[in-house]
Short mmCIF file of C-alpha atoms in Angstrom, two decimals:
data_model
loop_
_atom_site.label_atom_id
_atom_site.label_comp_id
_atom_site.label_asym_id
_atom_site.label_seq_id
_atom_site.Cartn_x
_atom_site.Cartn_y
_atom_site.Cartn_z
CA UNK A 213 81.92 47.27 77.83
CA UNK A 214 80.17 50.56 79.14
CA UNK A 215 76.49 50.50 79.41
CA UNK A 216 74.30 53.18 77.96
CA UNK A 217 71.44 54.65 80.07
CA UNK A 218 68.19 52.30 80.93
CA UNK A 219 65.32 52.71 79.02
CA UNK A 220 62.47 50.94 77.45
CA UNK A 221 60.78 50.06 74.73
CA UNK A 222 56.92 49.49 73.95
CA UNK A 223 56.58 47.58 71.24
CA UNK A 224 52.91 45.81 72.18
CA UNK A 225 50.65 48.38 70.43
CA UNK A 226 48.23 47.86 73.25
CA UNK A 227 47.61 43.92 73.39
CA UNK A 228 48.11 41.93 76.51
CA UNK A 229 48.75 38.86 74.20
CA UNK A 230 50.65 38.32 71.19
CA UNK A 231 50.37 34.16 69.89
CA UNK A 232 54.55 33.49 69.07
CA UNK A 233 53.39 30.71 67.03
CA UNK A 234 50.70 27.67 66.70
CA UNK A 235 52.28 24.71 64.00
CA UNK A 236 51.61 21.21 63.49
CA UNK A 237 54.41 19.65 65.05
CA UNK A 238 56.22 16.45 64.19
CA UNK A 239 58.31 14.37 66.67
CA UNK A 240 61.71 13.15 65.47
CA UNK A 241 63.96 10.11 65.85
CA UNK A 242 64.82 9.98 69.47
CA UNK A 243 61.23 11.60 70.48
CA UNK A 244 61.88 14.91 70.47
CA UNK A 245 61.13 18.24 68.45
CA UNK A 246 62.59 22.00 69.06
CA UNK A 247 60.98 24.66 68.15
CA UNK A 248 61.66 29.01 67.83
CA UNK A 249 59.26 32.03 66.98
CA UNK A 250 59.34 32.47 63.46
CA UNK A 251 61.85 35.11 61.82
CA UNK A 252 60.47 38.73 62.89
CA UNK A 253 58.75 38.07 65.73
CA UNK A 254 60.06 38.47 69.40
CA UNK A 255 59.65 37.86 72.98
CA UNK A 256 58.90 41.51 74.21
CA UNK A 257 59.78 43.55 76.95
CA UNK A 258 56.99 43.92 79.72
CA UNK A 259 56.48 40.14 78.72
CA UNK A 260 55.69 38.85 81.84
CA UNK A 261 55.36 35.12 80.73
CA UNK A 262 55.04 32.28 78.05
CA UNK A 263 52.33 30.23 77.88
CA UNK A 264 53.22 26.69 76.63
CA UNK A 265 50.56 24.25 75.01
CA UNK A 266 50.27 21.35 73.38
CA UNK A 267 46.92 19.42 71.75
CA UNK A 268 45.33 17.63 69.16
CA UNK A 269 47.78 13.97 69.73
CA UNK A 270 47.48 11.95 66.92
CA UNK A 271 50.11 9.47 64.89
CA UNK A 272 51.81 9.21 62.35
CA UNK A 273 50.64 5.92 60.59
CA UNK A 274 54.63 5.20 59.92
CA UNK A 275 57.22 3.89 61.54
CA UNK A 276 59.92 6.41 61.11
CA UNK A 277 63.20 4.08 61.07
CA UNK A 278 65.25 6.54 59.25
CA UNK A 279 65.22 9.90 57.32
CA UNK A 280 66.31 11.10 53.74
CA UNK A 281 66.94 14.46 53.59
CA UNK A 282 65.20 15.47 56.66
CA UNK A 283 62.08 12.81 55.55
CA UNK A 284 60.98 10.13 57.28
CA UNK A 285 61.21 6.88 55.07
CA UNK A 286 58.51 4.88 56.73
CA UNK A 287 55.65 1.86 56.41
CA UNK A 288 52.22 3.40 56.46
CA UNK A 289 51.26 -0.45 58.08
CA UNK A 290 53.93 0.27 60.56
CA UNK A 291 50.94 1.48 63.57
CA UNK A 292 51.42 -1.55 65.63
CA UNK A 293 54.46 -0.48 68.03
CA UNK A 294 52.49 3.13 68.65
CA UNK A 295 49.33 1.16 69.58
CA UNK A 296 50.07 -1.59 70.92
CA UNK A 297 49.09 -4.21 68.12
CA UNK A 298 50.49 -7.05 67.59
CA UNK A 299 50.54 -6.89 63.87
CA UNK A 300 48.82 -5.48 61.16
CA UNK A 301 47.61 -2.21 59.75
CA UNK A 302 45.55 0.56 62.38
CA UNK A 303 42.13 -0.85 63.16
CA UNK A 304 39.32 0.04 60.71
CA UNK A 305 38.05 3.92 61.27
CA UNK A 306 41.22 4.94 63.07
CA UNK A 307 42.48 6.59 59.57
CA UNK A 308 41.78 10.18 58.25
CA UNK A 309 39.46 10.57 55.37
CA UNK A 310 41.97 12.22 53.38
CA UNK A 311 46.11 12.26 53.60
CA UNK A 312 47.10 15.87 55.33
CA UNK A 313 48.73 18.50 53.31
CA UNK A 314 52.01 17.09 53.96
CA UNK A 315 51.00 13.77 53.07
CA UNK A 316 51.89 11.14 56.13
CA UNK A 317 48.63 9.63 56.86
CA UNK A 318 47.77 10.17 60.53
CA UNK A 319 45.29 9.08 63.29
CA UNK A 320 44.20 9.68 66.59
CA UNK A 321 45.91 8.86 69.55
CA UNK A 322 43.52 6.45 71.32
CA UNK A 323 44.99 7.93 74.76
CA UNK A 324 44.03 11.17 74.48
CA UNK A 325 47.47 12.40 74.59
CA UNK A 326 50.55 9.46 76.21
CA UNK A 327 52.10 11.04 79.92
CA UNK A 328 55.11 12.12 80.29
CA UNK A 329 55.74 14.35 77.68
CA UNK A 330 58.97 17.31 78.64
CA UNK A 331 59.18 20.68 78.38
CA UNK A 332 62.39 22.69 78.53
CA UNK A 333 63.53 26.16 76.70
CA UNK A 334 66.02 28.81 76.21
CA UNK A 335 65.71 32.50 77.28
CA UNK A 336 67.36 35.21 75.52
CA UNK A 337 70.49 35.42 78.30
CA UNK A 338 71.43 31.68 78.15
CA UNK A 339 73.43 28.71 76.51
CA UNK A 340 71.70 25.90 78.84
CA UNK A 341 68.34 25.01 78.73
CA UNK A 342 66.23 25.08 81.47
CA UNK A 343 64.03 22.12 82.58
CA UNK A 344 60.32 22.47 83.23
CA UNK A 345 58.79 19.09 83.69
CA UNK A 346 55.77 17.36 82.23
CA UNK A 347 53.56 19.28 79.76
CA UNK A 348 49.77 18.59 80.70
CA UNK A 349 47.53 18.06 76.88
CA UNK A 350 45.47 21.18 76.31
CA UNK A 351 46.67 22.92 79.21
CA UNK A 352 49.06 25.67 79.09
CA UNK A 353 52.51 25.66 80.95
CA UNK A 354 53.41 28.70 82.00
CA UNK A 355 57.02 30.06 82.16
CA UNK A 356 57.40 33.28 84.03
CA UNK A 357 59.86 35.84 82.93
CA UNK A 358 61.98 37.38 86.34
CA UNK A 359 64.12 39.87 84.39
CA UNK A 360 64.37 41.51 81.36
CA UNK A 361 67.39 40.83 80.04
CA UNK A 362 65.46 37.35 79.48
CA UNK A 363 63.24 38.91 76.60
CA UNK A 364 65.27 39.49 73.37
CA UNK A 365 66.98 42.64 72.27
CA UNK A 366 64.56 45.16 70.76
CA UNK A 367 66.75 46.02 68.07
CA UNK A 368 67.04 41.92 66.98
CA UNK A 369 65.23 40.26 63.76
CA UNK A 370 65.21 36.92 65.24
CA UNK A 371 64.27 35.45 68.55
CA UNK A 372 66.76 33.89 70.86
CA UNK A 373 64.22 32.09 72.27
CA UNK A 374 64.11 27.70 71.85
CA UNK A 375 61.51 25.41 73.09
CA UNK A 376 62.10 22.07 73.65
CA UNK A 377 59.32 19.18 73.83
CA UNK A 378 60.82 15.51 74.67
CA UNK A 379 59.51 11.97 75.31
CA UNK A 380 61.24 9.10 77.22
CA UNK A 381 59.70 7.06 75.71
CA UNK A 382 61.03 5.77 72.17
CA UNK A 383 57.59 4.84 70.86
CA UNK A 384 56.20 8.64 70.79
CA UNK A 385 58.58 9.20 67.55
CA UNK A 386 55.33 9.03 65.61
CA UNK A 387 53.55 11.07 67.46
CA UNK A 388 52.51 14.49 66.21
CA UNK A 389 50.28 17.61 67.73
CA UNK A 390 49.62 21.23 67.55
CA UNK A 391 52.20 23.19 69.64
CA UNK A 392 51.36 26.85 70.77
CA UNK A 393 53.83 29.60 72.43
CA UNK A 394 51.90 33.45 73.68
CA UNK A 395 53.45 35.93 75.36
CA UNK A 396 51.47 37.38 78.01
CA UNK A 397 52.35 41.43 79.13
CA UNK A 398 52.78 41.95 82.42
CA UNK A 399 50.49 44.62 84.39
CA UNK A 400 51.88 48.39 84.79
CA UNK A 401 54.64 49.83 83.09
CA UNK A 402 57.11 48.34 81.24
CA UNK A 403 60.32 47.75 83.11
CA UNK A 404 63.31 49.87 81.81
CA UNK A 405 65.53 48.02 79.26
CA UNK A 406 69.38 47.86 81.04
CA UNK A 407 71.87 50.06 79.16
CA UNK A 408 73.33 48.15 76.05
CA UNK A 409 76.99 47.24 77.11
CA UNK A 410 79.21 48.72 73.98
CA UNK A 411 81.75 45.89 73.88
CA UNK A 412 84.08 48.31 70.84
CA UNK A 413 83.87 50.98 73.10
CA UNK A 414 88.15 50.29 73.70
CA UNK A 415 88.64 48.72 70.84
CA UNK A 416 87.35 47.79 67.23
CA UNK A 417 87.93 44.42 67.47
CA UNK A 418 87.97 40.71 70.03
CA UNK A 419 89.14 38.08 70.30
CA UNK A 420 86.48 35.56 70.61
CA UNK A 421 87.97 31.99 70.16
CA UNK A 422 91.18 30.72 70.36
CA UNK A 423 91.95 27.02 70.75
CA UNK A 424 95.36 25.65 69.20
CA UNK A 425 94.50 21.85 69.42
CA UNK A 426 90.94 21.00 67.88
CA UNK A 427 90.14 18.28 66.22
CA UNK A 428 87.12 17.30 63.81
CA UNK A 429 86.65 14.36 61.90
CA UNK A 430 83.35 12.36 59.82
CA UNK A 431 82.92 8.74 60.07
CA UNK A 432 81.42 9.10 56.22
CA UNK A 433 79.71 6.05 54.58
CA UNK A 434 81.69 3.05 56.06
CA UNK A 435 82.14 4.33 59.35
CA UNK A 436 85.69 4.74 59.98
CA UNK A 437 86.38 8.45 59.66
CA UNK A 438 86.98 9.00 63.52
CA UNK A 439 88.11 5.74 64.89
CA UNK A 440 91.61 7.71 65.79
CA UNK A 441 89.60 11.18 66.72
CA UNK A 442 89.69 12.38 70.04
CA UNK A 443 85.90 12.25 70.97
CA UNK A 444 86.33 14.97 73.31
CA UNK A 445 87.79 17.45 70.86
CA UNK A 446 85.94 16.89 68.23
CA UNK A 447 82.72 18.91 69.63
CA UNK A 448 81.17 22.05 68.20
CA UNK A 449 83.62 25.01 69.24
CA UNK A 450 82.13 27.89 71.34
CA UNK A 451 83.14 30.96 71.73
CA UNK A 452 84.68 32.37 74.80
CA UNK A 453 83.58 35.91 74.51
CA UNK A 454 80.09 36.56 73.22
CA UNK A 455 79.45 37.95 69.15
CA UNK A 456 77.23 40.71 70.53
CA UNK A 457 74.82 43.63 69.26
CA UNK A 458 77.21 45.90 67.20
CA UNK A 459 79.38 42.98 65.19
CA UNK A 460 79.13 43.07 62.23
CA UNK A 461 82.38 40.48 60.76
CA UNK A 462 84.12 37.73 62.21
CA UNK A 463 87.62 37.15 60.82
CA UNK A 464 88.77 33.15 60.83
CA UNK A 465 91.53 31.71 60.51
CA UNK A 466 92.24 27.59 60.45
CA UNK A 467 95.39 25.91 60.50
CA UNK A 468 95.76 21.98 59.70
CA UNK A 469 98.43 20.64 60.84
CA UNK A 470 97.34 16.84 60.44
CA UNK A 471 95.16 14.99 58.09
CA UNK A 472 93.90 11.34 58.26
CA UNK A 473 92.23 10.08 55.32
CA UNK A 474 91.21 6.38 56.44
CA UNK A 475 89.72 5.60 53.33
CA UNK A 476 91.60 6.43 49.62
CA UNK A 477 88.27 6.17 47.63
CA UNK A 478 86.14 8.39 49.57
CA UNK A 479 88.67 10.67 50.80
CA UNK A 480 87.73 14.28 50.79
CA UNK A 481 88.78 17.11 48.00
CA UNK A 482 87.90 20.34 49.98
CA UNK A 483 87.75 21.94 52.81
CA UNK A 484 85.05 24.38 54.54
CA UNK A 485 83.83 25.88 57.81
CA UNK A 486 80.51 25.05 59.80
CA UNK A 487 79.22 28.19 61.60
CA UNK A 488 76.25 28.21 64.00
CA UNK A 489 75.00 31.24 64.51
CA UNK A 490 72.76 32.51 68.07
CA UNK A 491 69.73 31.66 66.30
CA UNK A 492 69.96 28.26 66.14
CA UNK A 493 70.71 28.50 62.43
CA UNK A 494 73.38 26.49 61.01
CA UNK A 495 75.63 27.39 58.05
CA UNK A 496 78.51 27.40 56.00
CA UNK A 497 81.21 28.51 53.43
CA UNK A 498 81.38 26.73 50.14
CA UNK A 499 81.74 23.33 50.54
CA UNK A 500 83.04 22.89 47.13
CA UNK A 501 85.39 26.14 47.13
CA UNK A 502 88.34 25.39 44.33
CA UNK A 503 90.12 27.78 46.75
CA UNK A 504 90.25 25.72 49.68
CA UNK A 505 91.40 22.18 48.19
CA UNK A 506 92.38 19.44 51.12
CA UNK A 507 95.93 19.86 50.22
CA UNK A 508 95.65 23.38 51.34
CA UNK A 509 96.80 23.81 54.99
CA UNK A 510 95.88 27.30 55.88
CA UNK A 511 92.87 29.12 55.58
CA UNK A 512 90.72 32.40 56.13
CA UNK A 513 87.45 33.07 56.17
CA UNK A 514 85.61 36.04 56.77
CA UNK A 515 81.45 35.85 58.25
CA UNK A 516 79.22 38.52 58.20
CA UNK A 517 77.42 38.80 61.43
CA UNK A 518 73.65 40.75 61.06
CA UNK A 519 70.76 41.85 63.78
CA UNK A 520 69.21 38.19 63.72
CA UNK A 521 72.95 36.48 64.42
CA UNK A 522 74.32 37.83 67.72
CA UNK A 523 74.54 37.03 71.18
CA UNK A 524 72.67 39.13 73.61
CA UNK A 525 74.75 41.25 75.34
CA UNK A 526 73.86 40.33 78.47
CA UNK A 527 73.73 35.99 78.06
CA UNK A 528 76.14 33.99 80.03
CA UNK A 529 77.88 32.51 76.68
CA UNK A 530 77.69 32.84 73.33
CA UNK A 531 75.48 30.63 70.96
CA UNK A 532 77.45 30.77 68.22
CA UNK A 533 80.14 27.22 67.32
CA UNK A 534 82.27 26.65 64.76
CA UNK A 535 83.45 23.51 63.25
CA UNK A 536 85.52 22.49 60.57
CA UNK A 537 84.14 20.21 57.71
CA UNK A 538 85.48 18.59 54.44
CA UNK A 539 83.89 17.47 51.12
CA UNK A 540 84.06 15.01 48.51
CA UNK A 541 83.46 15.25 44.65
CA UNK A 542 83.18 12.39 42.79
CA UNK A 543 81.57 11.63 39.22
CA UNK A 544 78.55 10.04 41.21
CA UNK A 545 78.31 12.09 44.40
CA UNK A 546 79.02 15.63 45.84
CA UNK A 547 78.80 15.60 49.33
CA UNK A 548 79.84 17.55 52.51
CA UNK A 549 78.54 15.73 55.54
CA UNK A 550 78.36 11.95 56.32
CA UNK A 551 80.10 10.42 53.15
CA UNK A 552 84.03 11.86 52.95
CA UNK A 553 85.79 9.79 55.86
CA UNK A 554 88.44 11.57 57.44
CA UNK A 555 89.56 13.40 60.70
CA UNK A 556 92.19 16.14 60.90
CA UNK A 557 93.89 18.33 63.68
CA UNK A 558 94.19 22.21 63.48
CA UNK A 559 94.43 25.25 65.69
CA UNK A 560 91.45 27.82 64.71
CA UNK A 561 91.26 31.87 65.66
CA UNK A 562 87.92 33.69 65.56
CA UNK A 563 88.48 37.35 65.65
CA UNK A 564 84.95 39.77 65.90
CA UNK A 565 85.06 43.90 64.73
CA UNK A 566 82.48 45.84 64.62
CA UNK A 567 83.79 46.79 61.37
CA UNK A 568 81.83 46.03 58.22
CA UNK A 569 82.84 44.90 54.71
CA UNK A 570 81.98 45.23 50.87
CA UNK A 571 79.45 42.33 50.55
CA UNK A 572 81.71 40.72 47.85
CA UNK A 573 84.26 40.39 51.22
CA UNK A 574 82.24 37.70 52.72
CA UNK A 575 82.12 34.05 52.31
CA UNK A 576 78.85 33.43 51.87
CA UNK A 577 77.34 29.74 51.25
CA UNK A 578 73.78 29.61 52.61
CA UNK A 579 72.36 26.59 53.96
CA UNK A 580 68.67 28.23 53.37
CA UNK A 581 67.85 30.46 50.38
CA UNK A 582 65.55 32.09 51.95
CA UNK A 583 68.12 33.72 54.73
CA UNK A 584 71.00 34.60 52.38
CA UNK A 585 71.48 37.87 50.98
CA UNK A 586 72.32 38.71 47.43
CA UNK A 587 74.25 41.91 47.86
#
């Protein structure tokens, strides 16, 4: 589309540095933990760098072999792997006083910190993250900003940005810290902002994904789901064309044209869509929608796009994927992810406008309270 005229924007109030965020952070399964500014607050222009640091190692007195509902289901005598002891609970004096607020007892790390720890993040104009190397404890890792299409788009309500902190080493899955992001301004004036390409200015509408032969399947509770899947079709679906500022809808529409349910009594009773948005943010439409049964081959969905949802204009690919999902119902268990076994073919279409509809238009199904709106 046609650019506007450069320009810039001071949004700074005259600081030199702005914290992004400072949490408690919790490694994962796998050793690894991602992290964003919070909702509202963005990398700004004239930012000439991040400083990335982390501190305060201790562990998690738990062995975290699996997770509930995003929980980890742990031992709190489970220390000896992160230590190094042979059996047994943490040595005497090692614990805290008192549980923390979220209640997994912790202590320190008697290292000071293990090596090796990985940084890598996201700017605002990319799809692939970009490695860094070791983080340093208590010593900031800087990450210097070159242009500024990197910062995010002064008119966005969420930051593009994503940090990335990783260990190779399976053991630090218990470890937790403080993690800390600041944007530092640069000296001078602010640079000018590039014109915002107007990607309606033709048209009101795109063509943003278009693939006739995806596939998506769930190996559900017994594991069989995608034993005949295509592993290499049945990815999260990107966009070819980036959902940029000034969409406001995205028009869907699936066809199934095959359905394999590999196991009768867990077999799924409707379908749904999974929609990732540039955020980060996963959600969906109803997963339990009476209007989208499994016997139901065609189907349209409409997604309203906001400020905190779309691409920057000026990123090398869109953030956004789409997937196709399916849910079961049964007297014990409603489900849409991980139980229903199943895989199924389809073609999908993603049309974007810059056109926007009644709220009742949209199929809304919020994965977090919080984000959805109620009119």
């Amino acid at each position: 589309g046609s650019g506007g005229i450069d320009h810039h924007h001071d949004m700074w109030n005259g600081q030199t540095r702005i914290i992004l965020f400072e949490e408690a952070a919790m490694m994962e399964p796998g050793a690894s933990i991602d992290f964003q500014p919070p909702q509202s607050r963005l990398i700004y222009e004239g930012t000439a760098s991040i400083e990335f640091t982390i501190s305060d190692p201790e562990r998690r007195v738990c062995e975290p072999i699996f997770t509930l509902g995003g929980d980890f289901v742990c031992s709190d005598n489970a220390v000896n792997k992160s230590y190094g002891f042979a059996t047994g609970r943490a040595p005497e004096g090692t614990l805290p006083s008192s549980p923390p607020a979220d209640g997994v007892p912790r202590a320190p790390d008697p290292t000071g910190g293990p090596p090796g720890l990985l940084l890598r993040y996201k700017h605002a104009s990319t799809v692939d993250w970009i490695d860094v190397g070791p983080l340093a404890w208590g010593t900031p890792t800087v990450l210097k900003i070159t242009d500024p299409r990197q910062t995010d788009m002064p008119h966005a309500t969420s930051s593009l940005w994503e940090f990335q902190v990783t260990s190779p080493n399976a053991q630090d899955a218990t470890l937790t810290f403080t993690a800390k992001a600041e944007m530092v301004r640069g000296e001078g004036v602010i640079p000018l902002w590039p014109g915002h390409p107007d990607f309606y200015a033709e048209r009101s509408f795109r063509e943003v994904l278009n693939i006739p032969d995806a596939e998506a399947c769930d190996s559900g509770l017994s594991n069989t789901g995608c034993l005949t899947a295509d592993d290499e079709k049945t990815g999260e679906m990107a966009p070819t064309k980036l959902i940029s500022y000034g969409t406001k809808t995205l028009h869907v529409w699936v066809n199934i044209t095959e359905a394999t349910m590999t196991n009768p009594a867990t077999a799924p009773q409707n379908w749904f869509l999974y929609h990732l948005n540039a955020t980060g943010r996963t959600n969906l439409t109803n997963p339990f929608d009476p209007e989208a049964p499994i016997d139901k081959l065609d189907h349209y969905w409409i997604l309203p796009v906001d400020d905190n949802a779309m691409d920057s204009p000026y990123a090398d690919g869109s953030r956004w994927s789409f997937q196709l999902g399916a849910s079961i119902t049964t007297p014990a268990l409603a489900c849409y992810g991980g139980c229903a076994e199943w895989s199924a073919k389809f073609g999908i279409v993603v049309i974007a406008t810059n056109e926007e509809l009644p709220f009742e238009s949209y199929h809304y199904s919020c994965l977090r309270d919080e984000e959805c709106p109620t009119s």
